[in-house]
Tab-separated table of C-alpha atoms and ligand atoms in Angstrom:
chain	number	residue	atom	x	y	z
S	1	MET	CA	-43.407	-76.878	63.194
S	2	SER	CA	-45.962	-75.910	60.592
S	3	PHE	CA	-43.338	-75.416	57.873
S	4	ARG	CA	-40.164	-77.173	56.710
S	5	THR	CA	-37.142	-74.974	56.062
S	6	ILE	CA	-35.118	-77.541	54.127
S	7	GLU	CA	-35.550	-81.218	53.442
S	8	TRP	CA	-33.985	-84.001	51.379
S	9	LEU	CA	-36.880	-85.505	49.424
S	10	ASP	CA	-36.605	-88.126	46.641
S	11	ASP	CA	-33.030	-87.122	45.835
S	12	THR	CA	-33.882	-83.449	45.582
S	13	VAL	CA	-33.443	-80.613	48.077
S	14	VAL	CA	-36.692	-78.852	48.942
S	15	MET	CA	-36.616	-75.411	50.564
S	16	ILE	CA	-39.276	-72.928	51.561
S	17	ASP	CA	-38.586	-69.805	49.464
S	18	GLN	CA	-37.774	-67.130	52.053
S	19	THR	CA	-37.672	-64.371	49.443
S	20	ARG	CA	-41.439	-64.773	49.054
S	21	LEU	CA	-42.504	-64.903	52.704
S	22	PRO	CA	-44.766	-63.830	54.263
S	23	ALA	CA	-46.940	-63.188	51.188
S	24	GLU	CA	-46.587	-66.693	49.732
S	25	GLU	CA	-45.590	-70.047	51.194
S	26	VAL	CA	-43.817	-71.627	48.224
S	27	TYR	CA	-41.479	-74.639	48.265
S	28	ASN	CA	-38.714	-74.856	45.622
S	29	SER	CA	-37.102	-78.116	44.611
S	30	TYR	CA	-33.421	-78.340	43.568
S	31	ASP	CA	-31.653	-81.234	41.883
S	32	ASP	CA	-28.220	-79.733	41.168
S	33	PHE	CA	-25.580	-78.105	43.351
S	34	GLN	CA	-25.286	-74.958	41.204
S	35	SER	CA	-28.894	-74.010	41.838
S	36	VAL	CA	-28.451	-74.716	45.568
S	37	ALA	CA	-25.496	-72.292	45.501
S	38	ASP	CA	-27.682	-69.728	43.718
S	39	ALA	CA	-30.436	-70.262	46.324
S	40	ILE	CA	-27.973	-69.568	49.161
S	41	ARG	CA	-26.593	-66.455	47.446
S	42	GLY	CA	-30.090	-65.245	46.541
S	43	MET	CA	-31.396	-65.720	50.136
S	44	VAL	CA	-34.001	-68.348	49.246
S	45	ILE	CA	-32.414	-69.984	52.265
S	46	ARG	CA	-30.527	-67.908	54.815
S	47	GLY	CA	-29.489	-67.959	58.467
S	48	ALA	CA	-26.184	-69.525	59.477
S	49	PRO	CA	-27.243	-73.080	60.463
S	50	ALA	CA	-29.689	-73.378	57.537
S	51	ILE	CA	-26.937	-72.290	55.147
S	52	GLY	CA	-24.725	-75.046	56.607
S	53	VAL	CA	-27.416	-77.663	55.981
S	54	ALA	CA	-28.050	-76.365	52.443
S	55	ALA	CA	-24.331	-76.475	51.629
S	56	ALA	CA	-24.081	-80.071	52.883
S	57	MET	CA	-27.091	-81.096	50.796
S	58	GLY	CA	-25.568	-79.240	47.839
S	59	VAL	CA	-22.420	-81.353	48.168
S	60	ALA	CA	-24.521	-84.529	48.242
S	61	LEU	CA	-26.333	-83.433	45.052
S	62	GLY	CA	-23.027	-82.487	43.428
S	63	ALA	CA	-21.435	-85.848	44.293
S	64	HIS	CA	-24.424	-87.610	42.779
S	65	SER	CA	-24.012	-85.892	39.415
S	66	ILE	CA	-20.229	-86.234	39.073
S	67	ILE	CA	-19.202	-88.441	36.161
S	68	ALA	CA	-15.717	-89.821	36.829
S	69	ASP	CA	-13.607	-92.778	35.679
S	70	THR	CA	-11.173	-92.462	38.550
S	71	HIS	CA	-11.190	-91.465	42.183
S	72	GLU	CA	-8.766	-88.628	41.374
S	73	SER	CA	-11.232	-87.165	38.909
S	74	PHE	CA	-14.134	-87.605	41.369
S	75	PHE	CA	-12.302	-85.861	44.207
S	76	ARG	CA	-11.138	-83.037	41.900
S	77	GLN	CA	-14.730	-82.416	40.849
S	78	LEU	CA	-15.960	-82.696	44.432
S	79	ASP	CA	-13.468	-79.979	45.418
S	80	ASN	CA	-14.957	-77.795	42.696
S	81	VAL	CA	-18.486	-78.419	44.022
S	82	CYS	CA	-17.323	-77.330	47.492
S	83	ASP	CA	-15.565	-74.259	46.068
S	84	VAL	CA	-18.702	-73.130	44.229
S	85	LEU	CA	-20.829	-73.569	47.368
S	86	GLY	CA	-18.134	-71.917	49.502
S	87	ARG	CA	-18.171	-68.753	47.383
S	88	THR	CA	-21.829	-67.961	48.103
S	89	ARG	CA	-21.778	-66.124	51.442
S	90	PRO	CA	-18.585	-65.385	53.374
S	91	THR	CA	-19.659	-64.532	56.936
S	92	ALA	CA	-21.656	-67.479	58.323
S	93	VAL	CA	-18.990	-69.989	59.314
S	94	ASN	CA	-21.572	-72.795	59.345
S	95	LEU	CA	-21.297	-72.849	55.551
S	96	PHE	CA	-17.612	-73.780	55.744
S	97	TRP	CA	-18.226	-76.057	58.716
S	98	GLY	CA	-20.791	-78.007	56.631
S	99	LEU	CA	-18.459	-78.241	53.634
S	100	THR	CA	-15.523	-79.377	55.786
S	101	ARG	CA	-17.644	-82.049	57.443
S	102	MET	CA	-18.822	-83.375	54.057
S	103	LYS	CA	-15.276	-83.375	52.643
S	104	GLY	CA	-14.119	-85.284	55.736
S	105	VAL	CA	-16.683	-88.024	55.093
S	106	ALA	CA	-15.589	-88.389	51.464
S	107	GLU	CA	-11.881	-88.393	52.398
S	108	GLY	CA	-12.492	-91.063	55.015
S	109	LEU	CA	-13.888	-93.351	52.311
S	110	ARG	CA	-11.219	-92.802	49.631
S	111	GLY	CA	-10.646	-96.544	49.352
S	112	GLU	CA	-14.331	-97.337	48.733
S	113	SER	CA	-16.381	-97.320	45.522
S	114	LEU	CA	-17.717	-94.006	44.230
S	115	ASP	CA	-21.280	-95.192	44.817
S	116	THR	CA	-20.426	-95.923	48.456
S	117	ILE	CA	-18.996	-92.402	48.819
S	118	ARG	CA	-22.040	-90.821	47.145
S	119	ALA	CA	-24.414	-92.746	49.431
S	120	ALA	CA	-22.414	-91.767	52.533
S	121	LEU	CA	-22.508	-88.081	51.540
S	122	LYS	CA	-26.269	-88.210	51.149
S	123	ARG	CA	-26.633	-89.854	54.581
S	124	GLU	CA	-24.332	-87.270	56.156
S	125	ALA	CA	-26.264	-84.304	54.717
S	126	ILE	CA	-29.524	-85.720	56.080
S	127	ARG	CA	-27.817	-86.358	59.432
S	128	ILE	CA	-26.613	-82.726	59.613
S	129	GLU	CA	-30.178	-81.545	59.024
S	130	GLN	CA	-31.576	-83.833	61.727
S	131	GLU	CA	-28.825	-83.027	64.226
S	132	ASP	CA	-29.513	-79.323	63.802
S	133	GLN	CA	-33.066	-79.791	65.045
S	134	THR	CA	-31.831	-81.534	68.213
S	135	ILE	CA	-29.117	-78.906	68.727
S	136	CYS	CA	-31.667	-76.081	68.534
S	137	ARG	CA	-33.927	-77.810	71.090
S	138	ASN	CA	-30.951	-78.056	73.470
S	139	ILE	CA	-30.046	-74.389	72.928
S	140	GLY	CA	-33.698	-73.665	73.738
S	141	LYS	CA	-33.593	-75.687	76.959
S	142	TRP	CA	-30.488	-73.908	78.250
S	143	GLY	CA	-31.631	-70.485	77.111
S	144	ALA	CA	-35.135	-70.707	78.534
S	145	THR	CA	-33.637	-70.719	82.029
S	146	LEU	CA	-32.483	-67.123	81.388
S	147	ILE	CA	-35.905	-65.817	80.381
S	148	PRO	CA	-37.979	-64.620	83.351
S	149	GLU	CA	-41.717	-65.143	83.674
S	150	GLY	CA	-43.554	-62.228	82.062
S	151	ALA	CA	-40.491	-61.130	80.036
S	152	THR	CA	-40.575	-58.957	76.949
S	153	VAL	CA	-37.766	-60.249	74.729
S	154	LEU	CA	-36.319	-58.157	71.931
S	155	THR	CA	-34.802	-59.978	68.964
S	156	HIS	CA	-33.113	-58.798	65.789
S	157	CYS	CA	-33.198	-60.414	62.327
S	158	ASN	CA	-34.447	-64.001	62.134
S	159	ALA	CA	-32.704	-66.699	64.128
S	160	GLY	CA	-35.716	-68.954	64.011
S	161	GLY	CA	-36.903	-72.181	62.466
S	162	LEU	CA	-36.383	-70.547	59.067
S	163	ALA	CA	-32.700	-69.876	59.830
S	164	THR	CA	-32.059	-73.450	60.979
S	165	ALA	CA	-33.403	-76.885	60.120
S	166	GLY	CA	-36.313	-75.987	62.430
S	167	TYR	CA	-37.047	-74.526	65.894
S	168	GLY	CA	-34.318	-71.872	65.800
S	169	THR	CA	-31.541	-70.590	68.034
S	170	ALA	CA	-32.644	-67.216	69.452
S	171	LEU	CA	-36.244	-68.085	68.628
S	172	GLY	CA	-35.555	-71.583	70.004
S	173	VAL	CA	-34.857	-69.945	73.368
S	174	ILE	CA	-38.102	-67.975	73.052
S	175	ARG	CA	-40.074	-71.055	71.913
S	176	ALA	CA	-38.722	-73.137	74.809
S	177	ALA	CA	-39.636	-70.462	77.375
S	178	HIS	CA	-43.116	-70.232	75.852
S	179	GLU	CA	-43.488	-74.044	75.792
S	180	ALA	CA	-42.429	-74.121	79.472
S	181	GLY	CA	-45.558	-72.062	80.165
S	182	LYS	CA	-43.886	-68.689	80.741
S	183	LYS	CA	-46.065	-65.759	79.712
S	184	ILE	CA	-43.621	-63.919	77.499
S	185	GLN	CA	-43.884	-61.606	74.531
S	186	VAL	CA	-41.476	-60.661	71.776
S	187	PHE	CA	-40.502	-57.351	70.199
S	188	ALA	CA	-39.160	-58.074	66.690
S	189	ASP	CA	-36.921	-55.496	65.035
S	190	GLU	CA	-37.938	-55.236	61.375
S	191	THR	CA	-34.231	-55.566	60.350
S	192	ARG	CA	-33.550	-53.355	57.376
S	193	PRO	CA	-32.565	-53.748	54.630
S	194	TRP	CA	-33.776	-57.279	54.003
S	195	LEU	CA	-36.570	-57.200	56.606
S	196	GLN	CA	-35.932	-60.636	58.114
S	197	GLY	CA	-37.569	-59.474	61.351
S	198	ALA	CA	-40.741	-58.158	59.735
S	199	ARG	CA	-41.106	-60.782	57.023
S	200	LEU	CA	-39.813	-63.925	58.751
S	201	THR	CA	-39.594	-63.575	62.556
S	202	ALA	CA	-43.030	-62.000	62.958
S	203	TRP	CA	-44.461	-64.635	60.581
S	204	GLU	CA	-43.056	-67.643	62.394
S	205	LEU	CA	-43.741	-66.339	65.918
S	206	MET	CA	-47.358	-65.616	65.026
S	207	LYS	CA	-47.654	-69.141	63.615
S	208	ALA	CA	-46.315	-70.429	66.947
S	209	GLY	CA	-48.889	-68.398	68.874
S	210	ILE	CA	-46.247	-66.303	70.664
S	211	PRO	CA	-47.386	-62.691	71.262
S	212	THR	CA	-45.293	-60.521	68.944
S	213	THR	CA	-44.934	-56.804	68.361
S	214	LEU	CA	-43.150	-55.587	65.244
S	215	ILE	CA	-41.072	-52.409	65.569
S	216	SER	CA	-38.794	-50.601	63.145
S	217	ASP	CA	-35.094	-50.813	64.016
S	218	ASN	CA	-34.823	-47.231	65.253
S	219	MET	CA	-37.481	-47.834	67.941
S	220	ALA	CA	-35.473	-50.324	70.029
S	221	GLY	CA	-33.788	-47.646	72.167
S	222	PHE	CA	-37.101	-45.935	72.859
S	223	PHE	CA	-38.647	-49.087	74.324
S	224	MET	CA	-35.482	-49.986	76.254
S	225	SER	CA	-35.229	-46.548	77.828
S	226	ARG	CA	-38.845	-46.802	79.015
S	227	GLY	CA	-38.203	-50.113	80.763
S	228	GLU	CA	-40.323	-52.096	78.330
S	229	ILE	CA	-37.650	-54.636	77.311
S	230	THR	CA	-36.541	-57.343	79.774
S	231	CYS	CA	-33.736	-58.868	77.699
S	232	CYS	CA	-32.426	-59.264	74.155
S	233	VAL	CA	-31.724	-62.587	72.408
S	234	VAL	CA	-30.103	-62.777	68.975
S	235	GLY	CA	-28.426	-65.414	66.824
S	236	ALA	CA	-24.909	-65.402	65.375
S	237	ASP	CA	-23.133	-65.994	62.090
S	238	ARG	CA	-19.633	-66.383	63.485
S	239	ILE	CA	-18.253	-66.157	67.016
S	240	ALA	CA	-14.519	-65.577	67.487
S	241	ALA	CA	-12.472	-67.201	70.280
S	242	ASN	CA	-12.877	-64.150	72.565
S	243	GLY	CA	-16.681	-64.091	72.174
S	244	ASP	CA	-16.875	-61.236	69.637
S	245	THR	CA	-19.942	-62.055	67.550
S	246	ALA	CA	-20.873	-61.325	63.944
S	247	ASN	CA	-24.603	-61.189	63.385
S	248	LYS	CA	-27.060	-59.297	61.196
S	249	ILE	CA	-26.268	-55.628	60.653
S	250	GLY	CA	-27.800	-53.616	63.483
S	251	THR	CA	-27.071	-56.187	66.183
S	252	TYR	CA	-24.179	-54.074	67.472
S	253	SER	CA	-26.456	-51.053	67.932
S	254	VAL	CA	-28.968	-53.182	69.860
S	255	ALA	CA	-26.184	-54.513	72.124
S	256	VAL	CA	-24.839	-51.042	72.909
S	257	LEU	CA	-28.354	-49.798	73.683
S	258	ALA	CA	-28.930	-52.827	75.917
S	259	LYS	CA	-25.746	-52.139	77.886
S	260	GLU	CA	-26.646	-48.461	78.286
S	261	ASN	CA	-30.031	-49.505	79.694
S	262	ASN	CA	-28.730	-52.360	81.897
S	263	ILE	CA	-30.612	-54.980	79.891
S	264	PRO	CA	-29.087	-58.483	79.473
S	265	PHE	CA	-27.993	-59.198	75.899
S	266	TYR	CA	-27.798	-62.894	74.978
S	267	VAL	CA	-26.393	-64.618	71.883
S	268	ALA	CA	-27.785	-68.079	71.055
S	269	ALA	CA	-25.829	-70.248	68.615
S	270	PRO	CA	-24.712	-73.812	67.976
S	271	VAL	CA	-21.089	-74.798	68.507
S	272	SER	CA	-20.773	-75.006	64.693
S	273	THR	CA	-20.981	-71.172	64.669
S	274	LEU	CA	-17.806	-70.867	66.762
S	275	ASP	CA	-14.658	-70.012	64.851
S	276	LEU	CA	-11.957	-70.516	67.457
S	277	THR	CA	-9.264	-70.033	64.792
S	278	LEU	CA	-10.009	-66.294	64.962
S	279	ALA	CA	-8.647	-64.496	68.015
S	280	ASP	CA	-11.238	-61.726	67.833
S	281	GLY	CA	-14.043	-60.300	65.733
S	282	SER	CA	-11.862	-57.955	63.676
S	283	GLN	CA	-10.859	-60.957	61.552
S	284	ILE	CA	-14.407	-62.004	60.623
S	285	PRO	CA	-15.103	-61.433	56.904
S	286	ILE	CA	-18.143	-59.210	56.428
S	287	GLU	CA	-20.338	-59.725	53.381
S	288	GLU	CA	-21.367	-56.640	51.427
S	289	ARG	CA	-24.575	-57.151	49.472
S	290	PRO	CA	-26.029	-55.405	46.385
S	291	SER	CA	-27.027	-51.748	46.664
S	292	HIS	CA	-30.584	-52.292	45.436
S	293	GLU	CA	-31.399	-53.940	48.782
S	294	VAL	CA	-30.918	-50.490	50.337
S	295	THR	CA	-32.303	-48.292	47.550
S	296	HIS	CA	-35.403	-50.358	46.776
S	297	ILE	CA	-38.175	-52.134	48.651
S	298	LYS	CA	-40.092	-54.655	46.540
S	299	GLY	CA	-38.818	-52.967	43.388
S	300	ILE	CA	-39.906	-49.478	44.476
S	301	ALA	CA	-37.121	-46.889	44.737
S	302	ILE	CA	-36.850	-45.257	48.160
S	303	GLY	CA	-33.717	-43.238	47.372
S	304	PRO	CA	-32.577	-41.061	44.454
S	305	GLU	CA	-31.272	-42.913	41.425
S	306	GLY	CA	-27.485	-43.144	41.352
S	307	VAL	CA	-26.984	-42.443	45.072
S	308	ARG	CA	-23.856	-44.023	46.566
S	309	VAL	CA	-24.720	-46.942	48.868
S	310	ARG	CA	-22.989	-49.193	51.401
S	311	ASN	CA	-24.660	-52.442	52.383
S	312	PRO	CA	-22.675	-54.486	54.920
S	313	SER	CA	-24.843	-57.459	55.799
S	314	PHE	CA	-23.363	-58.075	59.249
S	315	ASP	CA	-21.649	-56.260	62.087
S	316	VAL	CA	-19.503	-57.440	64.955
S	317	THR	CA	-20.602	-57.024	68.563
S	318	SER	CA	-17.739	-56.921	71.002
S	319	ALA	CA	-17.873	-59.620	73.690
S	320	ARG	CA	-18.006	-56.921	76.360
S	321	TYR	CA	-21.602	-56.189	75.383
S	322	ILE	CA	-22.646	-59.844	75.541
S	323	THR	CA	-24.067	-61.075	78.855
S	324	ALA	CA	-23.907	-64.752	77.875
S	325	ILE	CA	-23.547	-67.052	74.863
S	326	ILE	CA	-26.064	-69.910	74.844
S	327	THR	CA	-24.987	-73.103	73.048
S	328	GLU	CA	-26.367	-76.650	72.893
S	329	ASN	CA	-23.640	-77.667	75.348
S	330	GLY	CA	-24.301	-75.011	77.953
S	331	ILE	CA	-24.240	-71.298	78.701
S	332	VAL	CA	-20.936	-69.435	78.548
S	333	THR	CA	-20.417	-66.211	80.432
S	334	GLY	CA	-17.457	-64.300	81.850
S	335	ASP	CA	-14.236	-65.694	80.395
S	336	TYR	CA	-15.330	-66.504	76.847
S	337	ARG	CA	-11.907	-67.738	75.743
S	338	SER	CA	-11.890	-70.738	78.080
S	339	GLY	CA	-15.693	-71.153	78.234
S	340	LEU	CA	-16.118	-71.364	74.469
S	341	ARG	CA	-13.258	-73.880	74.188
S	342	LYS	CA	-14.981	-75.987	76.822
S	343	VAL	CA	-18.410	-76.061	75.115
S	344	ALA	CA	-16.702	-76.749	71.775
S	345	GLY	CA	-15.183	-79.814	73.375
S	346	GLY	CA	-11.621	-78.598	72.883
E	401	LIG	O1	-28.378	-62.513	56.039
E	401	LIG	P1	-29.025	-63.588	56.850
E	401	LIG	O2	-30.523	-63.503	56.851
E	401	LIG	O3	-28.515	-64.961	56.496
E	401	LIG	O4	-28.554	-63.296	58.349
E	401	LIG	C1	-29.030	-64.107	59.372
E	401	LIG	C2	-28.579	-63.713	60.712
E	401	LIG	O5	-27.847	-62.770	60.893
E	401	LIG	C3	-28.983	-64.615	61.839
E	401	LIG	O6	-29.179	-63.885	63.015
E	401	LIG	C4	-27.879	-65.653	62.072
E	401	LIG	O7	-27.538	-66.286	60.876
E	401	LIG	C5	-28.286	-66.682	63.066
E	401	LIG	S1	-29.502	-67.786	62.430
E	401	LIG	C6	-29.893	-68.933	63.610
């Protein structure tokens, strides 16, 4: 990869600033958990798996700075660190998965010195980042088998190296097919309002030398109806036990269009994105973001001042529109309830 999404470097967390891409490739350095929380909320880092890594690294930074005479005081403050990080973005379950995993490590070492606990948390955060890269490669390997030679793949939002510790989930599938020598091309939805498709997906696919065409969101149906799209691959922020999938707003529309046009619609996600505690997608919390993301582009107003706005950041695609869910442990199709439990190891 020619960029690093997030990295632990000399006891700081370094992230590429995704609010400034593609115009500028700037790396920000963070040495306290509060500013990591602000970076997650402010979309400096975004994408479910990357948010999980950032949260874990935030906990490690927080643990480092806690001043405590007793274990009780340390654990109370650590809970607060996790609460602050947990209040940043509600939909991507990887955030909570990362926090739970970090808390579990600390709890398991309650009898040890605080320095031992701090060191273990740092090691765990780095491990989560490294594991994510391997997981994405495995998602890619499984998913590439579904992509035919000569395919035109439509994707929505950015589920790439920028949304993970590297390589990507949906874009991992595309990268793996490309690396296997298949002559494929990608149609990237621009993904209003935040333009992850235009600003991030097109940028990283071009860097990878994968032929890419940028379209505005309302063009997807046009190209599908003319037989120009072979399949769709998207990422996920949370997948319920029945396969219903929350992903970037607009994903649902793409899935319905795909079904109408008999085009396979694939979701690629790590097992850490599964939330098997939720029976179906109606229970997934949906983040609503500030109105200026809809009314303004780069500070320029595109709507009348004072207009009422809604800005849900995600939607839920019913499992019936999803042809298969690609995980690092295999491809699930058909009966999602039992298939997802199996890949989750439960
Ligand atoms: O609001 P974002 O940019 O964090 O939303 C990202 C998405 O919806 C991605 O498709 C999803 O997190 C999967 S990332 C591998």
